Amino acid sequence: MWMVVYITQSKEQAEKIKQLLQEAGLPVKIKSMNQSESEQFGCYEIMVPEAELDEAHGVIIAKAL
């Protein structure tokens, strides 16, 4: 099952986080929650498999500091 590890409000930021997680060897999906026509802004969920959730959180926290 895929779980949400992070939610962002821009596609650019979602892609950056996806790249960080992929560089750590984690499978990643991005799901757009946009209800508007704009693809650049809105909510994006970054998702990883449930078994990888703790590791993904660790990667995000380590890279954010």
CSV table of N, CA and C in Angstrom, one decimal:
chain,number,residue,atom,x,y,z
A,1,MET,N,0.8,-1.2,0.0
A,1,MET,CA,0.0,0.0,0.0
A,1,MET,C,0.9,1.2,0.0
A,2,TRP,N,0.5,2.2,-0.8
A,2,TRP,CA,1.3,3.5,-0.9
A,2,TRP,C,0.8,4.4,0.2
A,3,MET,N,1.7,5.1,0.9
A,3,MET,CA,1.4,6.0,1.9
A,3,MET,C,1.9,7.4,1.6
A,4,VAL,N,1.2,8.5,2.1
A,4,VAL,CA,1.7,9.8,1.9
A,4,VAL,C,2.8,10.1,2.9
A,5,VAL,N,3.9,10.6,2.4
A,5,VAL,CA,5.0,10.9,3.2
A,5,VAL,C,5.2,12.4,3.4
A,6,TYR,N,4.6,13.2,2.4
A,6,TYR,CA,4.8,14.6,2.4
A,6,TYR,C,3.8,15.2,1.5
A,7,ILE,N,3.3,16.4,1.8
A,7,ILE,CA,2.4,17.2,0.9
A,7,ILE,C,3.0,18.5,0.7
A,8,THR,N,3.0,19.0,-0.6
A,8,THR,CA,3.5,20.3,-0.9
A,8,THR,C,2.5,21.0,-1.8
A,9,GLN,N,2.8,22.3,-2.0
A,9,GLN,CA,1.9,23.2,-2.7
A,9,GLN,C,2.4,23.6,-4.1
A,10,SER,N,3.5,23.0,-4.5
A,10,SER,CA,4.0,23.3,-5.8
A,10,SER,C,4.6,22.1,-6.5
A,11,LYS,N,4.4,22.0,-7.8
A,11,LYS,CA,4.9,20.8,-8.5
A,11,LYS,C,6.4,20.8,-8.5
A,12,GLU,N,7.1,22.0,-8.5
A,12,GLU,CA,8.5,22.1,-8.5
A,12,GLU,C,9.1,21.4,-7.2
A,13,GLN,N,8.5,21.8,-6.0
A,13,GLN,CA,8.9,21.2,-4.8
A,13,GLN,C,8.6,19.7,-4.7
A,14,ALA,N,7.5,19.3,-5.2
A,14,ALA,CA,7.2,17.9,-5.2
A,14,ALA,C,8.2,17.1,-6.0
A,15,GLU,N,8.7,17.6,-7.2
A,15,GLU,CA,9.7,17.0,-8.0
A,15,GLU,C,11.0,16.9,-7.3
A,16,LYS,N,11.4,18.0,-6.5
A,16,LYS,CA,12.6,18.0,-5.8
A,16,LYS,C,12.6,16.9,-4.7
A,17,ILE,N,11.5,16.8,-4.0
A,17,ILE,CA,11.4,15.8,-2.9
A,17,ILE,C,11.5,14.4,-3.5
A,18,LYS,N,10.8,14.2,-4.7
A,18,LYS,CA,10.8,12.9,-5.4
A,18,LYS,C,12.2,12.5,-5.7
A,19,GLN,N,13.0,13.5,-6.3
A,19,GLN,CA,14.3,13.2,-6.7
A,19,GLN,C,15.2,12.8,-5.5
A,20,LEU,N,15.0,13.5,-4.3
A,20,LEU,CA,15.8,13.2,-3.1
A,20,LEU,C,15.5,11.7,-2.7
A,21,LEU,N,14.2,11.4,-2.7
A,21,LEU,CA,13.9,10.0,-2.3
A,21,LEU,C,14.4,9.0,-3.2
A,22,GLN,N,14.3,9.3,-4.5
A,22,GLN,CA,14.8,8.3,-5.5
A,22,GLN,C,16.3,8.1,-5.4
A,23,GLU,N,17.0,9.2,-5.1
A,23,GLU,CA,18.4,9.1,-5.0
A,23,GLU,C,18.8,8.2,-3.8
A,24,ALA,N,17.9,8.2,-2.8
A,24,ALA,CA,18.1,7.3,-1.6
A,24,ALA,C,17.6,5.9,-1.9
A,25,GLY,N,17.2,5.6,-3.1
A,25,GLY,CA,16.8,4.3,-3.5
A,25,GLY,C,15.4,3.9,-3.2
A,26,LEU,N,14.5,4.9,-3.0
A,26,LEU,CA,13.2,4.6,-2.6
A,26,LEU,C,12.2,4.8,-3.8
A,27,PRO,N,11.2,3.9,-4.0
A,27,PRO,CA,10.2,4.1,-5.0
A,27,PRO,C,9.3,5.2,-4.6
A,28,VAL,N,8.9,6.1,-5.5
A,28,VAL,CA,8.1,7.3,-5.2
A,28,VAL,C,7.1,7.5,-6.3
A,29,LYS,N,5.9,8.0,-5.8
A,29,LYS,CA,4.9,8.5,-6.7
A,29,LYS,C,4.4,9.9,-6.3
A,30,ILE,N,4.0,10.7,-7.2
A,30,ILE,CA,3.4,12.0,-6.9
A,30,ILE,C,2.0,11.9,-7.4
A,31,LYS,N,1.1,12.4,-6.5
A,31,LYS,CA,-0.3,12.4,-6.9
A,31,LYS,C,-0.8,13.9,-6.8
A,32,SER,N,-1.3,14.4,-7.8
A,32,SER,CA,-1.8,15.8,-7.9
A,32,SER,C,-3.2,15.8,-7.3
A,33,MET,N,-3.4,16.8,-6.4
A,33,MET,CA,-4.8,17.0,-5.8
A,33,MET,C,-5.4,18.2,-6.4
A,34,ASN,N,-4.9,18.7,-7.5
A,34,ASN,CA,-5.4,19.9,-8.2
A,34,ASN,C,-6.8,19.8,-8.6
A,35,GLN,N,-7.6,20.8,-8.4
A,35,GLN,CA,-8.9,20.9,-8.9
A,35,GLN,C,-9.0,22.0,-9.9
A,36,SER,N,-7.9,22.8,-10.0
A,36,SER,CA,-7.9,23.9,-11.0
A,36,SER,C,-7.2,23.5,-12.2
A,37,GLU,N,-7.2,24.4,-13.2
A,37,GLU,CA,-6.5,24.2,-14.4
A,37,GLU,C,-5.0,24.3,-14.3
A,38,SER,N,-4.5,25.0,-13.3
A,38,SER,CA,-3.1,25.3,-13.1
A,38,SER,C,-2.4,24.0,-12.7
A,39,GLU,N,-1.4,23.6,-13.4
A,39,GLU,CA,-0.6,22.4,-13.0
A,39,GLU,C,0.6,22.8,-12.1
A,40,GLN,N,0.9,24.1,-12.1
A,40,GLN,CA,2.1,24.5,-11.3
A,40,GLN,C,1.8,24.6,-9.8
A,41,PHE,N,0.6,25.0,-9.5
A,41,PHE,CA,0.2,25.2,-8.1
A,41,PHE,C,-1.0,24.4,-7.7
A,42,GLY,N,-1.0,24.0,-6.4
A,42,GLY,CA,-2.1,23.2,-5.9
A,42,GLY,C,-1.4,22.2,-4.9
A,43,CYS,N,-2.1,21.2,-4.5
A,43,CYS,CA,-1.5,20.2,-3.5
A,43,CYS,C,-1.0,19.0,-4.3
A,44,TYR,N,0.2,18.6,-3.9
A,44,TYR,CA,0.8,17.4,-4.4
A,44,TYR,C,1.1,16.5,-3.3
A,45,GLU,N,0.7,15.2,-3.3
A,45,GLU,CA,1.1,14.2,-2.3
A,45,GLU,C,2.3,13.4,-2.8
A,46,ILE,N,3.3,13.3,-2.0
A,46,ILE,CA,4.4,12.4,-2.3
A,46,ILE,C,4.2,11.2,-1.6
A,47,MET,N,4.2,10.1,-2.3
A,47,MET,CA,3.9,8.8,-1.7
A,47,MET,C,5.0,7.7,-1.9
A,48,VAL,N,5.1,6.9,-0.9
A,48,VAL,CA,6.1,5.8,-0.9
A,48,VAL,C,5.4,4.5,-0.4
A,49,PRO,N,5.9,3.4,-0.7
A,49,PRO,CA,5.3,2.2,-0.1
A,49,PRO,C,5.4,2.2,1.4
A,50,GLU,N,4.4,1.6,2.1
A,50,GLU,CA,4.2,1.7,3.5
A,50,GLU,C,5.5,1.2,4.2
A,51,ALA,N,6.1,0.2,3.7
A,51,ALA,CA,7.3,-0.4,4.3
A,51,ALA,C,8.5,0.6,4.3
A,52,GLU,N,8.5,1.6,3.4
A,52,GLU,CA,9.6,2.5,3.2
A,52,GLU,C,9.3,3.9,3.9
A,53,LEU,N,8.1,4.0,4.6
A,53,LEU,CA,7.7,5.3,5.2
A,53,LEU,C,8.7,5.9,6.2
A,54,ASP,N,9.2,5.1,7.1
A,54,ASP,CA,10.1,5.6,8.1
A,54,ASP,C,11.4,6.1,7.5
A,55,GLU,N,11.9,5.3,6.5
A,55,GLU,CA,13.2,5.7,5.8
A,55,GLU,C,13.0,7.0,5.0
A,56,ALA,N,11.8,7.1,4.4
A,56,ALA,CA,11.5,8.3,3.6
A,56,ALA,C,11.4,9.5,4.5
A,57,HIS,N,10.8,9.4,5.6
A,57,HIS,CA,10.7,10.5,6.6
A,57,HIS,C,12.1,10.9,7.0
A,58,GLY,N,13.0,10.0,7.3
A,58,GLY,CA,14.4,10.2,7.6
A,58,GLY,C,15.1,11.0,6.6
A,59,VAL,N,14.9,10.6,5.3
A,59,VAL,CA,15.6,11.2,4.2
A,59,VAL,C,15.2,12.7,4.1
A,60,ILE,N,13.9,12.9,4.2
A,60,ILE,CA,13.3,14.3,4.1
A,60,ILE,C,13.8,15.1,5.2
A,61,ILE,N,13.8,14.6,6.4
A,61,ILE,CA,14.3,15.4,7.6
A,61,ILE,C,15.8,15.7,7.5
A,62,ALA,N,16.6,14.7,7.1
A,62,ALA,CA,18.0,14.9,6.9
A,62,ALA,C,18.4,16.0,5.9
A,63,LYS,N,17.6,16.0,4.8
A,63,LYS,CA,17.9,16.9,3.7
A,63,LYS,C,17.4,18.3,4.0
A,64,ALA,N,16.4,18.4,4.8
A,64,ALA,CA,15.8,19.7,5.2
A,64,ALA,C,16.6,20.5,6.1
A,65,LEU,N,17.5,19.8,6.9
A,65,LEU,CA,18.3,20.5,7.9
A,65,LEU,C,19.6,21.1,7.3
